mmCIF file of C-alpha atoms in Angstrom:
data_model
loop_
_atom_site.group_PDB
_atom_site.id
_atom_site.type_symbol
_atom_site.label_atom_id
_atom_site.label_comp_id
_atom_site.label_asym_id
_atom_site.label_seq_id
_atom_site.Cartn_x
_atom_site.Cartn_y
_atom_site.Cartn_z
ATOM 1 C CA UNK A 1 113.078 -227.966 32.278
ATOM 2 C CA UNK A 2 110.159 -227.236 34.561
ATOM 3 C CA UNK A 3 111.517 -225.059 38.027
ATOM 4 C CA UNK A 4 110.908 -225.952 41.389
ATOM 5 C CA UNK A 5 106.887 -226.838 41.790
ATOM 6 C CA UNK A 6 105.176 -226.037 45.186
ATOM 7 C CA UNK A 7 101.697 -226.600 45.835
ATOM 8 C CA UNK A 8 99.131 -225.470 46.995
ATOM 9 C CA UNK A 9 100.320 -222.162 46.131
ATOM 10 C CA UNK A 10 97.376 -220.915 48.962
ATOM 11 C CA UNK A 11 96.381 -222.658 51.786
ATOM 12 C CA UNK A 12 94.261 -222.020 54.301
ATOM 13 C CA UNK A 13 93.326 -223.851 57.696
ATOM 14 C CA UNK A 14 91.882 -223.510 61.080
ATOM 15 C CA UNK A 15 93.302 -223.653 64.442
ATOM 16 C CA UNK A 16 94.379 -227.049 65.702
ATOM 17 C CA UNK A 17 93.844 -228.381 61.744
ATOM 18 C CA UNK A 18 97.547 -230.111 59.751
ATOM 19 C CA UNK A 19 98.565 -228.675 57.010
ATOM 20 C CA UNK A 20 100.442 -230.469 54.390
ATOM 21 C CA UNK A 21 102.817 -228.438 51.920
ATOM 22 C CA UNK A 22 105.233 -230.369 49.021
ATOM 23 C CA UNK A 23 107.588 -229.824 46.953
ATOM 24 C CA UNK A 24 109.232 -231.442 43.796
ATOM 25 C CA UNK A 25 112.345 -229.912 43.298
ATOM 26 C CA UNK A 26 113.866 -229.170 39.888
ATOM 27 C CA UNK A 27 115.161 -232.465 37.838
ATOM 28 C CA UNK A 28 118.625 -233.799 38.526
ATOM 29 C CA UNK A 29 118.537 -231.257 41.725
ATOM 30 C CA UNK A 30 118.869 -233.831 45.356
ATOM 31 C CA UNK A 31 119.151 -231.074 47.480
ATOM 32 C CA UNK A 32 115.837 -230.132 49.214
ATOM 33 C CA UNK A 33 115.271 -226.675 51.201
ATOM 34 C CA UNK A 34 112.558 -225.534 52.752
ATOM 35 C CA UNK A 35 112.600 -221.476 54.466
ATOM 36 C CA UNK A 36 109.631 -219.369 55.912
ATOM 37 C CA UNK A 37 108.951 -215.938 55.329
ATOM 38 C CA UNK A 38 106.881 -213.623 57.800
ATOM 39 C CA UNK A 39 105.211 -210.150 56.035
ATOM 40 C CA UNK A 40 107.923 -208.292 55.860
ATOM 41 C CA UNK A 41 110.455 -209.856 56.367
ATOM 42 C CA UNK A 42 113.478 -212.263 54.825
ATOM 43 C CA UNK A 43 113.198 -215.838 54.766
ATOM 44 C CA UNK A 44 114.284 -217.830 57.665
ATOM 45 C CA UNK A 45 116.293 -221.171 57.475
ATOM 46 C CA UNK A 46 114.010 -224.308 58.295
ATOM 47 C CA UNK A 47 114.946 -227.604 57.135
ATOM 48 C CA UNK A 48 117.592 -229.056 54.830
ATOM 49 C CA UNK A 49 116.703 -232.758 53.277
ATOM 50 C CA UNK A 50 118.487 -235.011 50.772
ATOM 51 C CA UNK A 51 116.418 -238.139 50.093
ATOM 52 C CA UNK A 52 115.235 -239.747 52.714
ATOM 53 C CA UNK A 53 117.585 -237.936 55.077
ATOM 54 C CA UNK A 54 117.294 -234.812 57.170
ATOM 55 C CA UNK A 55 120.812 -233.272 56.498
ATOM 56 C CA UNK A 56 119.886 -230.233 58.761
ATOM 57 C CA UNK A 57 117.109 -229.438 60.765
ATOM 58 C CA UNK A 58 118.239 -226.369 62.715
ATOM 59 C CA UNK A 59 115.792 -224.010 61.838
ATOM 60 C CA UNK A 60 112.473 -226.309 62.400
ATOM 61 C CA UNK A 61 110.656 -225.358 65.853
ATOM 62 C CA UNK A 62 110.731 -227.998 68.272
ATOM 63 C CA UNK A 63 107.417 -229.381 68.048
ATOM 64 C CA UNK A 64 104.082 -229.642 65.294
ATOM 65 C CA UNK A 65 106.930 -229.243 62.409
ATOM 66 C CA UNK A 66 108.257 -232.294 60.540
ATOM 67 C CA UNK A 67 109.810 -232.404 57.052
ATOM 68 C CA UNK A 68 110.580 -235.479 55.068
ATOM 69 C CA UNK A 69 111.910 -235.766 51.283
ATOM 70 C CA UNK A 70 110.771 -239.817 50.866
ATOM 71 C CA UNK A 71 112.884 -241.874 47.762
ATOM 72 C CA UNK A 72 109.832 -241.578 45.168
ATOM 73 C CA UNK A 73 107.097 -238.863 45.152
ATOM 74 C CA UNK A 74 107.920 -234.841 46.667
ATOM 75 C CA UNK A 75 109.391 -233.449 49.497
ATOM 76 C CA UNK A 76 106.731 -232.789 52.260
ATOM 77 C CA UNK A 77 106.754 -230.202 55.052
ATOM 78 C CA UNK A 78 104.303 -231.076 57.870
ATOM 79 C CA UNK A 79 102.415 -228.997 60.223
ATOM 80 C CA UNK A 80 100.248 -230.331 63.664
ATOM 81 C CA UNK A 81 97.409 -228.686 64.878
ATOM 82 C CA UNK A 82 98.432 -225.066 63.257
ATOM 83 C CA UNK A 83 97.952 -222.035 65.410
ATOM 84 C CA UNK A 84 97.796 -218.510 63.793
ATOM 85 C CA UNK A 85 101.621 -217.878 64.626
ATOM 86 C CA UNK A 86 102.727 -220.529 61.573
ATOM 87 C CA UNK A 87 100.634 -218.078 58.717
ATOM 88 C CA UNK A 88 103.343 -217.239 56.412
ATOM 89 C CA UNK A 89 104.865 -218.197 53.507
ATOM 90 C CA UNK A 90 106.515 -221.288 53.193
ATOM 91 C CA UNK A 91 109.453 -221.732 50.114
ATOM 92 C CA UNK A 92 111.498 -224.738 48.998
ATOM 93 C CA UNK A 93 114.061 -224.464 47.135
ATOM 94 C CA UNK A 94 116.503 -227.162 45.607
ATOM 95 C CA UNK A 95 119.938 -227.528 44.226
ATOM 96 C CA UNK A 96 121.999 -229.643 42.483
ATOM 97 C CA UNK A 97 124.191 -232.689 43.413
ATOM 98 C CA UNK A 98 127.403 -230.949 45.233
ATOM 99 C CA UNK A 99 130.399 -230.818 42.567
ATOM 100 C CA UNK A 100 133.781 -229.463 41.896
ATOM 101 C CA UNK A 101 132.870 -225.657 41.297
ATOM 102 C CA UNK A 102 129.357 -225.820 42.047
ATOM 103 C CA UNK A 103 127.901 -223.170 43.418
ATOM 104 C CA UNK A 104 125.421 -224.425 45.180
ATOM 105 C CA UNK A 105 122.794 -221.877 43.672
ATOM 106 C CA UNK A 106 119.800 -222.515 45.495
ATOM 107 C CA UNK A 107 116.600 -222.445 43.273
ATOM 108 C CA UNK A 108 113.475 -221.390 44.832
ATOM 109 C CA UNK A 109 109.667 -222.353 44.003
ATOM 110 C CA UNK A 110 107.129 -220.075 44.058
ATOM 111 C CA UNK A 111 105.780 -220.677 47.597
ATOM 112 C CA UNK A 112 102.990 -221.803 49.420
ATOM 113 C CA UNK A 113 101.004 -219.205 51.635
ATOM 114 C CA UNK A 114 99.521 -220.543 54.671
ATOM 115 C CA UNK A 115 96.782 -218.652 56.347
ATOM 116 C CA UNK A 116 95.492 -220.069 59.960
ATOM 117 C CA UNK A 117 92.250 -218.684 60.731
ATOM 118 C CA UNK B 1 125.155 -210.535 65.670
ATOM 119 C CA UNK B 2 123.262 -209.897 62.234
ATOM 120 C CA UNK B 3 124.996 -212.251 59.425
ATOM 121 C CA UNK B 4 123.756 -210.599 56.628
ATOM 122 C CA UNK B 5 122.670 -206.529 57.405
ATOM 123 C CA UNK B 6 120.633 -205.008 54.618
ATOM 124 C CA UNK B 7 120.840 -201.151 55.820
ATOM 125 C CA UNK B 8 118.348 -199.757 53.179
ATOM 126 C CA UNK B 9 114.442 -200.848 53.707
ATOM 127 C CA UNK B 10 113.300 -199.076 50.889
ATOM 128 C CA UNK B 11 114.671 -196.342 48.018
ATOM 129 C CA UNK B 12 113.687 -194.616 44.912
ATOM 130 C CA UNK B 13 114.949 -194.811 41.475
ATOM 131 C CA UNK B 14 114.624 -193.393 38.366
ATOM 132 C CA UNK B 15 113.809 -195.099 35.197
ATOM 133 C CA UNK B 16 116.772 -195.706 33.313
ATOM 134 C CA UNK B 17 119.631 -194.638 35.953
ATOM 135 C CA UNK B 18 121.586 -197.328 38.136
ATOM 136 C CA UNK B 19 120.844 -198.271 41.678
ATOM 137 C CA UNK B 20 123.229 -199.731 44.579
ATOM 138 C CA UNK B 21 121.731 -201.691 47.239
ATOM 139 C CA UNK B 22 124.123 -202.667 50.155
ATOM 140 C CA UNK B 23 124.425 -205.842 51.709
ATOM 141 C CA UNK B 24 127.087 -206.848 54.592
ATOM 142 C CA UNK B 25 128.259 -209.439 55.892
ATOM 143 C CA UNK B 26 129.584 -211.433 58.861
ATOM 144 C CA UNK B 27 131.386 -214.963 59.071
ATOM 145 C CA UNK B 28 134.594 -216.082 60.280
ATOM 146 C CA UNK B 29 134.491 -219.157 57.726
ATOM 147 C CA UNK B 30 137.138 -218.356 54.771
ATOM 148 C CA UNK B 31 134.791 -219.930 52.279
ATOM 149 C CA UNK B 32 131.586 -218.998 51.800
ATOM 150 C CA UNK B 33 128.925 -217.892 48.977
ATOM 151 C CA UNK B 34 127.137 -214.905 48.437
ATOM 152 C CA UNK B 35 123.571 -214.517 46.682
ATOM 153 C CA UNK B 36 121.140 -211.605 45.417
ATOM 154 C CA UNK B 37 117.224 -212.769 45.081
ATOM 155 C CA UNK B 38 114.578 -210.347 43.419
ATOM 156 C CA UNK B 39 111.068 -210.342 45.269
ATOM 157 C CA UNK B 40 108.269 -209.531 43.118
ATOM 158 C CA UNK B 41 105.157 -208.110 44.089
ATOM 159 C CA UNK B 42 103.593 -212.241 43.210
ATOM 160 C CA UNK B 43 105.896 -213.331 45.440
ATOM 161 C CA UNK B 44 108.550 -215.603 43.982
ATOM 162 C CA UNK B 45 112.240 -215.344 44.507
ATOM 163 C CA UNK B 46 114.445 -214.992 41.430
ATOM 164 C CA UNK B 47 118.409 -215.580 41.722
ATOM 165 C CA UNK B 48 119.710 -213.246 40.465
ATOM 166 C CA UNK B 49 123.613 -213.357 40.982
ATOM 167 C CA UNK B 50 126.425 -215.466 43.227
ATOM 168 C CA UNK B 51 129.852 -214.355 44.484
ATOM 169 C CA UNK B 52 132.013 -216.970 45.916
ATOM 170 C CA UNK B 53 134.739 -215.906 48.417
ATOM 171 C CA UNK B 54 137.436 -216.706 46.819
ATOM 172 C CA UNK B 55 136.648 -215.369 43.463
ATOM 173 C CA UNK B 56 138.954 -212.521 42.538
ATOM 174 C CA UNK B 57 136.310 -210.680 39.681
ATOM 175 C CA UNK B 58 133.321 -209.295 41.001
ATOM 176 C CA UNK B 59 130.201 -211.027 39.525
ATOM 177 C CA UNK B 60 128.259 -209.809 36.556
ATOM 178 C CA UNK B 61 124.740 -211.160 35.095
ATOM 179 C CA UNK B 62 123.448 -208.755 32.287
ATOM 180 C CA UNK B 63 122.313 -205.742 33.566
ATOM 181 C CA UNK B 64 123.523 -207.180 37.071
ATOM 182 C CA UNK B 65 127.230 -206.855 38.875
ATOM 183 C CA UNK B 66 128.137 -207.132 42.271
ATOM 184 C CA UNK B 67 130.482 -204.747 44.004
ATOM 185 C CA UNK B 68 132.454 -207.704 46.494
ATOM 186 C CA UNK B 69 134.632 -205.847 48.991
ATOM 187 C CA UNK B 70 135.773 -208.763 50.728
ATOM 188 C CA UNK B 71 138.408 -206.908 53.217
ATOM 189 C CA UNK B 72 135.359 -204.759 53.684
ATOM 190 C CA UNK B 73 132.583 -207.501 53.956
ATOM 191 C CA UNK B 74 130.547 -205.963 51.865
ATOM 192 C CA UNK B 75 128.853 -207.707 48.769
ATOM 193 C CA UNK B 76 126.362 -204.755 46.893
ATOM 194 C CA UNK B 77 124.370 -205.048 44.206
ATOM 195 C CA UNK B 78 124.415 -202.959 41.503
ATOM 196 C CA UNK B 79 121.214 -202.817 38.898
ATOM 197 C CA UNK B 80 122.359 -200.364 35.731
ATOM 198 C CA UNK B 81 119.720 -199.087 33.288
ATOM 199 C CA UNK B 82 116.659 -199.231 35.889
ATOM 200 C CA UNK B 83 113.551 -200.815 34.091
ATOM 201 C CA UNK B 84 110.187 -200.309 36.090
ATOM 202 C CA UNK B 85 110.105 -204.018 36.351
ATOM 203 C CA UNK B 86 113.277 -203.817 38.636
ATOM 204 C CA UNK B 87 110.658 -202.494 41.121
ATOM 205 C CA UNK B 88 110.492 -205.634 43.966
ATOM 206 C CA UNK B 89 112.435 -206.514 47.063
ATOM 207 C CA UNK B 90 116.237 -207.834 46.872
ATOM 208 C CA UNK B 91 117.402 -209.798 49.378
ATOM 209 C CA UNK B 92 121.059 -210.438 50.312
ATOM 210 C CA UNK B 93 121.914 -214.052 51.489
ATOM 211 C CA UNK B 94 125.229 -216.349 52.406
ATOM 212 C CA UNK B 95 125.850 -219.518 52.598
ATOM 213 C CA UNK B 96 128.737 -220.476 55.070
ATOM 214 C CA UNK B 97 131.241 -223.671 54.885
ATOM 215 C CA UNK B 98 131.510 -226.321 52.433
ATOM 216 C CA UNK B 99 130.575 -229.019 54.285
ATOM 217 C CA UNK B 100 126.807 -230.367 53.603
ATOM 218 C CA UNK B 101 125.517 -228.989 56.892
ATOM 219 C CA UNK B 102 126.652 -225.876 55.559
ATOM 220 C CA UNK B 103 124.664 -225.141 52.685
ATOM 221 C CA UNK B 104 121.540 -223.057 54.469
ATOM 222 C CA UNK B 105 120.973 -219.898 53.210
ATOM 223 C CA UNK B 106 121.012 -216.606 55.486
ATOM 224 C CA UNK B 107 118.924 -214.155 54.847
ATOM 225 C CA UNK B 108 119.487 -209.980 55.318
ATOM 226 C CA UNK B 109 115.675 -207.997 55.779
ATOM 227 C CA UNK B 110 116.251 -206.806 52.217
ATOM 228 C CA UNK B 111 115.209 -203.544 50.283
ATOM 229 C CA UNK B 112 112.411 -202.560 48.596
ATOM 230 C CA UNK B 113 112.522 -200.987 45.367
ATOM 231 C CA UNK B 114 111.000 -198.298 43.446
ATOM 232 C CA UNK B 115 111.365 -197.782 40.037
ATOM 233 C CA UNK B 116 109.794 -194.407 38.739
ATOM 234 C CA UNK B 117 109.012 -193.412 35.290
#
């Protein structure tokens, strides 16, 4: 049972360029996450997506960012005309369908790294 | 206020003896899960262990156990028999409420760890 896939695992763009990061969560899991992680420091909270709905977008800046987890094909996180500020690593994660007893164990993939040059 | 305080940024261990990493927490939600990731040096996140609130044994996952203190908030981690490939940062999370909205993950600044030989 393959894990969480993210790719590219490295991904580098210039200023103003989009960068495009996905994410097919494990099978049977409909729970999509997606967090960011600055050097040094814990991941932060971005998006949360069940198919082809944004359950909670709290954590996603205001503008550039979008997220979408379509019916067919990988979750995709989104980001406009990058500035240096977004380099950092970007992690999905995914869980299972909600359940009696589940423990909602979050999953994560092994991250993309964006660098903005 | 911090949700999740990880007090220790970094510590030393010897090879073979047992380590305790602390992690507290705040919420005012009576249900709510707790989590321990392991950050290697490549840069994935491993789950490691949960704790749900209103389990009444403390967690245990091989070499793995978490000390839950709930009066106390406190959730550590406890790593017996310290193998040099323990060496990575652990990170503390919680996930609040059982509603859907509720399932983000928060994050403490975790501790780094070094395993000696």
């Amino acid at each position: 049972n393959a894990g969480v896939m993210q790719n590219p695992r490295h991904l580098v763009r210039r200023r103003g360029q989009e960068a495009r990061l996905r994410c097919s969560p494990m099978k049977g899991h409909s729970h999509v996450y997606w967090y960011r992680q600055l050097p040094e420091e814990g991941l932060k909270f971005m998006v949360y997506l069940q198919k082809e709905n944004i359950i909670d977008e709290s954590g996603m800046p205001k503008e550039r960012f979008s997220a979408e987890f379509p019916k067919e094909g990988p979750s995709i996180l989104r980001i406009q005309q990058v500035v240096r500020g977004d380099s950092a690593a970007y992690f999905c994660a995914s869980s299972p369908p909600r359940d009696r007893g589940s423990t909602d164990t979050q999953y994560f993939g092994p991250g993309t790294r964006l660098t903005v040059l | 206020a911090q949700k999740i305080t990880q007090t220790q940024p970094g510590m030393f261990v010897q090879e073979k003896e047992a380590v305790t990493l602390d992690c507290t927490y705040d919420t005012s939600d009576p249900s709510y899960g707790l989590f321990w990731y392991k950050q290697p040096s490549s840069g994935e996140m491993i789950f490691l262990i949960y704790q749900g609130s209103y389990d009444q044994q403390n967690a245990t996952e091989g070499r793995y156990s978490l000390n839950f203190q709930k009066a106390r908030k406190s959730a550590n981690l406890v790593i017996s028999a310290s193998q040099l490939g323990d060496s990575a940062m652990y990170f503390c999370a919680m996930r609040e409420g059982i509603s859907t909205a509720g399932n983000k993950l928060t994050f403490g600044g975790g501790t780094r760890v070094l395993v000696k030989p």
